[in-house]
mmCIF file of C-alpha atoms in Angstrom:
data_model
loop_
_atom_site.group_PDB
_atom_site.id
_atom_site.type_symbol
_atom_site.label_atom_id
_atom_site.label_comp_id
_atom_site.label_asym_id
_atom_site.label_seq_id
_atom_site.Cartn_x
_atom_site.Cartn_y
_atom_site.Cartn_z
ATOM 1 C CA UNK A 1 81.412 118.632 74.952
ATOM 2 C CA UNK A 2 81.885 114.855 75.163
ATOM 3 C CA UNK A 3 81.719 113.061 71.790
ATOM 4 C CA UNK A 4 79.795 109.798 72.057
ATOM 5 C CA UNK A 5 78.912 106.990 69.682
ATOM 6 C CA UNK A 6 75.216 106.387 69.025
ATOM 7 C CA UNK A 7 74.930 103.436 71.432
ATOM 8 C CA UNK A 8 76.852 105.389 74.114
ATOM 9 C CA UNK A 9 74.515 108.373 73.732
ATOM 10 C CA UNK A 10 71.504 106.047 73.934
ATOM 11 C CA UNK A 11 72.876 104.492 77.127
ATOM 12 C CA UNK A 12 73.495 107.976 78.597
ATOM 13 C CA UNK A 13 69.921 108.995 77.773
ATOM 14 C CA UNK A 14 68.517 105.798 79.317
ATOM 15 C CA UNK A 15 70.645 106.255 82.443
ATOM 16 C CA UNK A 16 69.257 109.771 82.906
ATOM 17 C CA UNK A 17 65.698 108.457 82.508
ATOM 18 C CA UNK A 18 66.388 105.692 85.056
ATOM 19 C CA UNK A 19 67.896 108.194 87.500
ATOM 20 C CA UNK A 20 64.885 110.510 87.157
ATOM 21 C CA UNK A 21 62.475 107.603 87.682
ATOM 22 C CA UNK A 22 64.443 106.371 90.710
ATOM 23 C CA UNK A 23 64.529 109.826 92.346
ATOM 24 C CA UNK A 24 60.788 110.352 91.776
ATOM 25 C CA UNK A 25 60.057 106.910 93.238
ATOM 26 C CA UNK A 26 62.116 107.689 96.361
ATOM 27 C CA UNK A 27 60.407 111.076 96.654
ATOM 28 C CA UNK A 28 56.940 109.476 96.577
ATOM 29 C CA UNK A 29 57.917 106.893 99.204
ATOM 30 C CA UNK A 30 59.318 109.692 101.393
ATOM 31 C CA UNK A 31 56.105 111.722 101.044
ATOM 32 C CA UNK A 32 53.950 108.686 101.914
ATOM 33 C CA UNK A 33 56.049 107.937 105.004
ATOM 34 C CA UNK A 34 55.833 111.567 106.150
ATOM 35 C CA UNK A 35 52.039 111.525 105.789
ATOM 36 C CA UNK A 36 51.557 108.439 107.988
ATOM 37 C CA UNK A 37 50.637 109.454 111.580
ATOM 38 C CA UNK A 38 52.965 107.144 113.468
ATOM 39 C CA UNK A 39 51.706 108.386 116.858
ATOM 40 C CA UNK A 40 48.453 106.494 116.440
ATOM 41 C CA UNK A 41 47.695 103.349 114.453
ATOM 42 C CA UNK A 42 43.979 104.205 114.347
ATOM 43 C CA UNK A 43 44.321 106.324 111.219
ATOM 44 C CA UNK A 44 46.248 104.170 108.776
ATOM 45 C CA UNK A 45 46.550 100.659 107.374
ATOM 46 C CA UNK A 46 50.057 99.205 107.029
ATOM 47 C CA UNK A 47 50.764 97.018 103.996
ATOM 48 C CA UNK A 48 53.734 94.655 103.824
ATOM 49 C CA UNK A 49 54.562 93.645 100.256
ATOM 50 C CA UNK A 50 57.082 90.809 99.958
ATOM 51 C CA UNK A 51 58.457 89.928 96.523
ATOM 52 C CA UNK A 52 57.189 86.545 95.371
ATOM 53 C CA UNK A 53 59.414 83.903 93.787
ATOM 54 C CA UNK A 54 59.283 84.295 89.978
ATOM 55 C CA UNK A 55 59.697 81.658 87.275
ATOM 56 C CA UNK A 56 58.627 82.168 83.654
ATOM 57 C CA UNK A 57 59.310 80.724 80.209
ATOM 58 C CA UNK A 58 61.909 83.516 79.813
ATOM 59 C CA UNK A 59 63.641 84.671 83.007
ATOM 60 C CA UNK A 60 65.857 87.746 82.715
ATOM 61 C CA UNK A 61 67.702 90.105 85.072
ATOM 62 C CA UNK A 62 64.479 91.229 86.811
ATOM 63 C CA UNK A 63 63.638 87.673 87.875
ATOM 64 C CA UNK A 64 67.242 87.108 88.941
ATOM 65 C CA UNK A 65 67.138 90.133 91.290
ATOM 66 C CA UNK A 66 63.700 89.233 92.672
ATOM 67 C CA UNK A 67 64.682 85.618 93.333
ATOM 68 C CA UNK A 68 67.936 86.777 94.974
ATOM 69 C CA UNK A 69 65.787 88.950 97.250
ATOM 70 C CA UNK A 70 63.737 85.870 98.108
ATOM 71 C CA UNK A 71 66.884 83.905 98.928
ATOM 72 C CA UNK A 72 67.848 86.638 101.418
ATOM 73 C CA UNK A 73 64.344 86.656 102.922
ATOM 74 C CA UNK A 74 64.440 82.863 103.245
ATOM 75 C CA UNK A 75 67.825 83.072 104.972
ATOM 76 C CA UNK A 76 66.441 85.666 107.397
ATOM 77 C CA UNK A 77 63.467 83.390 108.094
ATOM 78 C CA UNK A 78 65.783 80.403 108.653
ATOM 79 C CA UNK A 79 67.944 82.385 111.071
ATOM 80 C CA UNK A 80 65.230 84.099 113.122
ATOM 81 C CA UNK A 81 62.426 81.544 113.109
ATOM 82 C CA UNK A 82 64.325 78.275 113.009
ATOM 83 C CA UNK A 83 67.956 78.619 114.190
ATOM 84 C CA UNK A 84 67.489 81.258 116.909
ATOM 85 C CA UNK A 85 64.230 79.812 118.254
ATOM 86 C CA UNK A 86 65.592 76.272 118.475
ATOM 87 C CA UNK A 87 68.693 77.519 120.327
ATOM 88 C CA UNK A 88 66.395 79.309 122.773
ATOM 89 C CA UNK A 89 64.414 76.078 123.343
ATOM 90 C CA UNK A 90 67.661 74.245 124.156
ATOM 91 C CA UNK A 91 68.779 76.933 126.636
ATOM 92 C CA UNK A 92 65.427 76.747 128.408
ATOM 93 C CA UNK A 93 65.583 72.951 128.534
ATOM 94 C CA UNK A 94 62.470 72.405 126.446
ATOM 95 C CA UNK A 95 62.287 68.981 124.856
ATOM 96 C CA UNK A 96 61.123 70.271 121.494
ATOM 97 C CA UNK A 97 61.884 68.133 118.457
ATOM 98 C CA UNK A 98 64.368 69.752 116.075
ATOM 99 C CA UNK A 99 62.995 71.131 112.804
ATOM 100 C CA UNK A 100 65.307 70.260 109.939
ATOM 101 C CA UNK A 101 65.717 72.759 107.100
ATOM 102 C CA UNK A 102 67.977 73.351 104.109
ATOM 103 C CA UNK A 103 70.469 76.187 104.578
ATOM 104 C CA UNK A 104 70.552 78.348 101.436
ATOM 105 C CA UNK A 105 73.763 80.247 102.249
ATOM 106 C CA UNK A 106 75.593 78.483 99.415
ATOM 107 C CA UNK A 107 73.093 79.868 96.877
ATOM 108 C CA UNK A 108 73.490 83.406 98.262
ATOM 109 C CA UNK A 109 77.274 82.991 98.123
ATOM 110 C CA UNK A 110 77.041 81.978 94.443
ATOM 111 C CA UNK A 111 75.151 85.193 93.667
ATOM 112 C CA UNK A 112 76.831 87.828 95.844
ATOM 113 C CA UNK A 113 80.377 86.698 96.670
ATOM 114 C CA UNK A 114 83.208 89.005 95.555
ATOM 115 C CA UNK A 115 85.219 87.899 92.566
ATOM 116 C CA UNK A 116 83.419 84.736 91.491
ATOM 117 C CA UNK A 117 79.823 85.683 92.357
ATOM 118 C CA UNK A 118 77.339 86.282 89.517
ATOM 119 C CA UNK A 119 76.786 89.968 90.409
ATOM 120 C CA UNK A 120 80.530 90.551 90.664
ATOM 121 C CA UNK A 121 81.226 88.895 87.297
ATOM 122 C CA UNK A 122 78.417 90.919 85.718
ATOM 123 C CA UNK A 123 79.907 94.179 87.019
ATOM 124 C CA UNK A 124 83.349 93.237 85.704
ATOM 125 C CA UNK A 125 81.895 92.451 82.277
ATOM 126 C CA UNK A 126 79.962 95.738 82.240
ATOM 127 C CA UNK A 127 83.199 97.711 82.752
ATOM 128 C CA UNK A 128 84.911 96.208 79.692
ATOM 129 C CA UNK A 129 85.268 98.353 76.519
ATOM 130 C CA UNK A 130 83.082 95.865 74.614
ATOM 131 C CA UNK A 131 80.970 93.917 77.115
ATOM 132 C CA UNK A 132 79.424 90.720 75.790
ATOM 133 C CA UNK A 133 76.654 88.686 77.410
ATOM 134 C CA UNK A 134 78.012 85.381 76.099
ATOM 135 C CA UNK A 135 81.459 86.157 77.521
ATOM 136 C CA UNK A 136 79.797 86.974 80.871
ATOM 137 C CA UNK A 137 77.780 83.721 80.840
ATOM 138 C CA UNK A 138 80.913 81.699 80.087
ATOM 139 C CA UNK A 139 82.677 83.435 82.990
ATOM 140 C CA UNK A 140 79.845 82.425 85.331
ATOM 141 C CA UNK A 141 80.183 78.771 84.302
ATOM 142 C CA UNK A 142 83.997 78.814 84.324
ATOM 143 C CA UNK A 143 84.205 80.345 87.821
ATOM 144 C CA UNK A 144 81.451 78.227 89.375
ATOM 145 C CA UNK A 145 81.442 75.068 87.273
ATOM 146 C CA UNK A 146 81.596 72.730 90.295
ATOM 147 C CA UNK A 147 79.023 74.652 92.360
ATOM 148 C CA UNK A 148 75.999 72.515 93.287
ATOM 149 C CA UNK A 149 73.579 75.422 92.827
ATOM 150 C CA UNK A 150 74.691 76.241 89.269
ATOM 151 C CA UNK A 151 74.002 74.205 86.133
ATOM 152 C CA UNK A 152 73.812 74.501 82.362
ATOM 153 C CA UNK A 153 70.400 75.229 80.771
ATOM 154 C CA UNK A 154 70.290 71.742 79.265
ATOM 155 C CA UNK A 155 69.955 70.354 82.806
ATOM 156 C CA UNK A 156 66.495 71.952 83.074
ATOM 157 C CA UNK A 157 63.374 69.783 83.292
ATOM 158 C CA UNK A 158 61.631 71.982 80.727
ATOM 159 C CA UNK A 159 62.208 71.462 77.015
ATOM 160 C CA UNK A 160 62.207 75.177 76.067
ATOM 161 C CA UNK A 161 65.015 75.796 78.563
ATOM 162 C CA UNK A 162 67.052 72.816 77.378
ATOM 163 C CA UNK A 163 67.168 74.474 73.951
ATOM 164 C CA UNK A 164 69.098 77.479 75.372
ATOM 165 C CA UNK A 165 72.782 77.293 74.452
ATOM 166 C CA UNK A 166 75.397 77.005 77.201
ATOM 167 C CA UNK A 167 76.746 80.525 76.521
ATOM 168 C CA UNK A 168 73.269 82.100 76.522
ATOM 169 C CA UNK A 169 72.108 81.264 80.017
ATOM 170 C CA UNK A 170 72.536 79.437 83.313
ATOM 171 C CA UNK A 171 70.371 77.525 85.751
ATOM 172 C CA UNK A 172 70.309 78.318 89.475
ATOM 173 C CA UNK A 173 68.914 75.833 91.997
ATOM 174 C CA UNK A 174 67.037 78.189 94.337
ATOM 175 C CA UNK A 175 65.434 77.118 97.612
ATOM 176 C CA UNK A 176 62.019 77.208 95.878
ATOM 177 C CA UNK A 177 63.173 75.397 92.739
ATOM 178 C CA UNK A 178 65.539 75.568 89.781
ATOM 179 C CA UNK A 179 65.248 78.623 87.505
ATOM 180 C CA UNK A 180 66.853 78.952 84.083
ATOM 181 C CA UNK A 181 67.977 82.509 83.297
ATOM 182 C CA UNK A 182 68.522 83.914 79.799
ATOM 183 C CA UNK A 183 71.434 86.373 79.994
ATOM 184 C CA UNK A 184 70.902 88.248 76.701
ATOM 185 C CA UNK A 185 69.924 91.568 78.348
ATOM 186 C CA UNK A 186 71.681 91.190 81.717
ATOM 187 C CA UNK A 187 74.454 93.711 80.935
ATOM 188 C CA UNK A 188 72.243 96.562 79.708
ATOM 189 C CA UNK A 189 69.723 96.059 82.528
ATOM 190 C CA UNK A 190 72.492 96.044 85.126
ATOM 191 C CA UNK A 191 74.067 99.262 83.844
ATOM 192 C CA UNK A 192 72.839 102.373 85.649
ATOM 193 C CA UNK A 193 75.852 104.501 84.653
ATOM 194 C CA UNK A 194 75.020 108.201 84.685
ATOM 195 C CA UNK A 195 77.313 110.819 83.146
ATOM 196 C CA UNK A 196 78.322 113.369 85.783
ATOM 197 C CA UNK A 197 77.760 116.064 83.144
ATOM 198 C CA UNK A 198 74.102 114.999 82.816
ATOM 199 C CA UNK A 199 73.786 115.018 86.594
ATOM 200 C CA UNK A 200 75.111 118.591 86.563
ATOM 201 C CA UNK A 201 72.561 119.561 83.919
ATOM 202 C CA UNK A 202 69.784 118.176 86.135
ATOM 203 C CA UNK A 203 71.144 120.125 89.111
ATOM 204 C CA UNK A 204 71.008 123.329 87.033
ATOM 205 C CA UNK A 205 67.504 122.604 85.739
ATOM 206 C CA UNK A 206 65.044 125.521 85.814
ATOM 207 C CA UNK A 207 62.391 123.132 87.107
ATOM 208 C CA UNK A 208 62.887 123.376 90.894
ATOM 209 C CA UNK A 209 61.290 119.980 91.528
ATOM 210 C CA UNK A 210 63.732 118.126 89.247
ATOM 211 C CA UNK A 211 66.617 120.180 90.641
ATOM 212 C CA UNK A 212 65.652 119.165 94.183
ATOM 213 C CA UNK A 213 65.384 115.482 93.207
ATOM 214 C CA UNK A 214 69.028 115.390 92.100
ATOM 215 C CA UNK A 215 70.464 117.463 94.957
ATOM 216 C CA UNK A 216 70.697 114.513 97.328
ATOM 217 C CA UNK A 217 73.658 112.288 96.530
ATOM 218 C CA UNK A 218 74.979 114.602 93.840
ATOM 219 C CA UNK A 219 78.668 114.289 93.004
ATOM 220 C CA UNK A 220 79.853 117.624 91.529
ATOM 221 C CA UNK A 221 83.420 118.017 90.343
ATOM 222 C CA UNK A 222 83.462 114.996 88.026
ATOM 223 C CA UNK A 223 81.973 116.629 84.945
ATOM 224 C CA UNK A 224 82.521 114.559 81.848
ATOM 225 C CA UNK A 225 83.305 111.385 83.781
ATOM 226 C CA UNK A 226 81.085 108.315 83.688
ATOM 227 C CA UNK A 227 80.177 107.113 87.172
ATOM 228 C CA UNK A 228 79.533 103.380 86.795
ATOM 229 C CA UNK A 229 76.817 102.258 89.171
ATOM 230 C CA UNK A 230 75.305 98.818 88.673
ATOM 231 C CA UNK A 231 71.799 97.785 89.632
ATOM 232 C CA UNK A 232 73.219 94.609 91.119
ATOM 233 C CA UNK A 233 75.606 96.442 93.446
#
């Protein structure tokens, strides 16, 4: 028996629901991939779905993750289509005019670098006994105050974003444009912590399907411990 406060029990319940959803999602993807006849392309249609850049009146953790994904895709495009191709043209002596582009590595570094990166600071805040979104937001500004890609909400071109207080959000200058993020729910949305005891319960479930879902990646032996896993990581 592990005594929990109401909010801790609610978080444990939500983490179990997230884990179940995630395992079912992976299971469906696996089943779809197994059903595709890779030997012949005459019997299936392949669909490539790339996340689109998102910008709304209120941008939360979901938009932050999606736009980070787009930064990585843009970097891949820059490397493969622009950098590598232009180097190949030079080696082959082709007099092709250089295509200039903006390198977005500095934006990716702001988001994913260890220690001072936004994801890293969010994980550190999530591990505190009493995590606070305003404390996290202040840490982002304090650690990256001079970074070109980061700005206070009041720097936004849109009036509704300029009304966001400094400790309630931050603005990131992405390759596709500046996005102002409201950090109110960042911590809870980033927290995917699942109690090992709940994982054990799922592994002992009488429903064979649910039992099978949790068998992969199970970590027995840590009953009662809270395995902190963040969405960002």
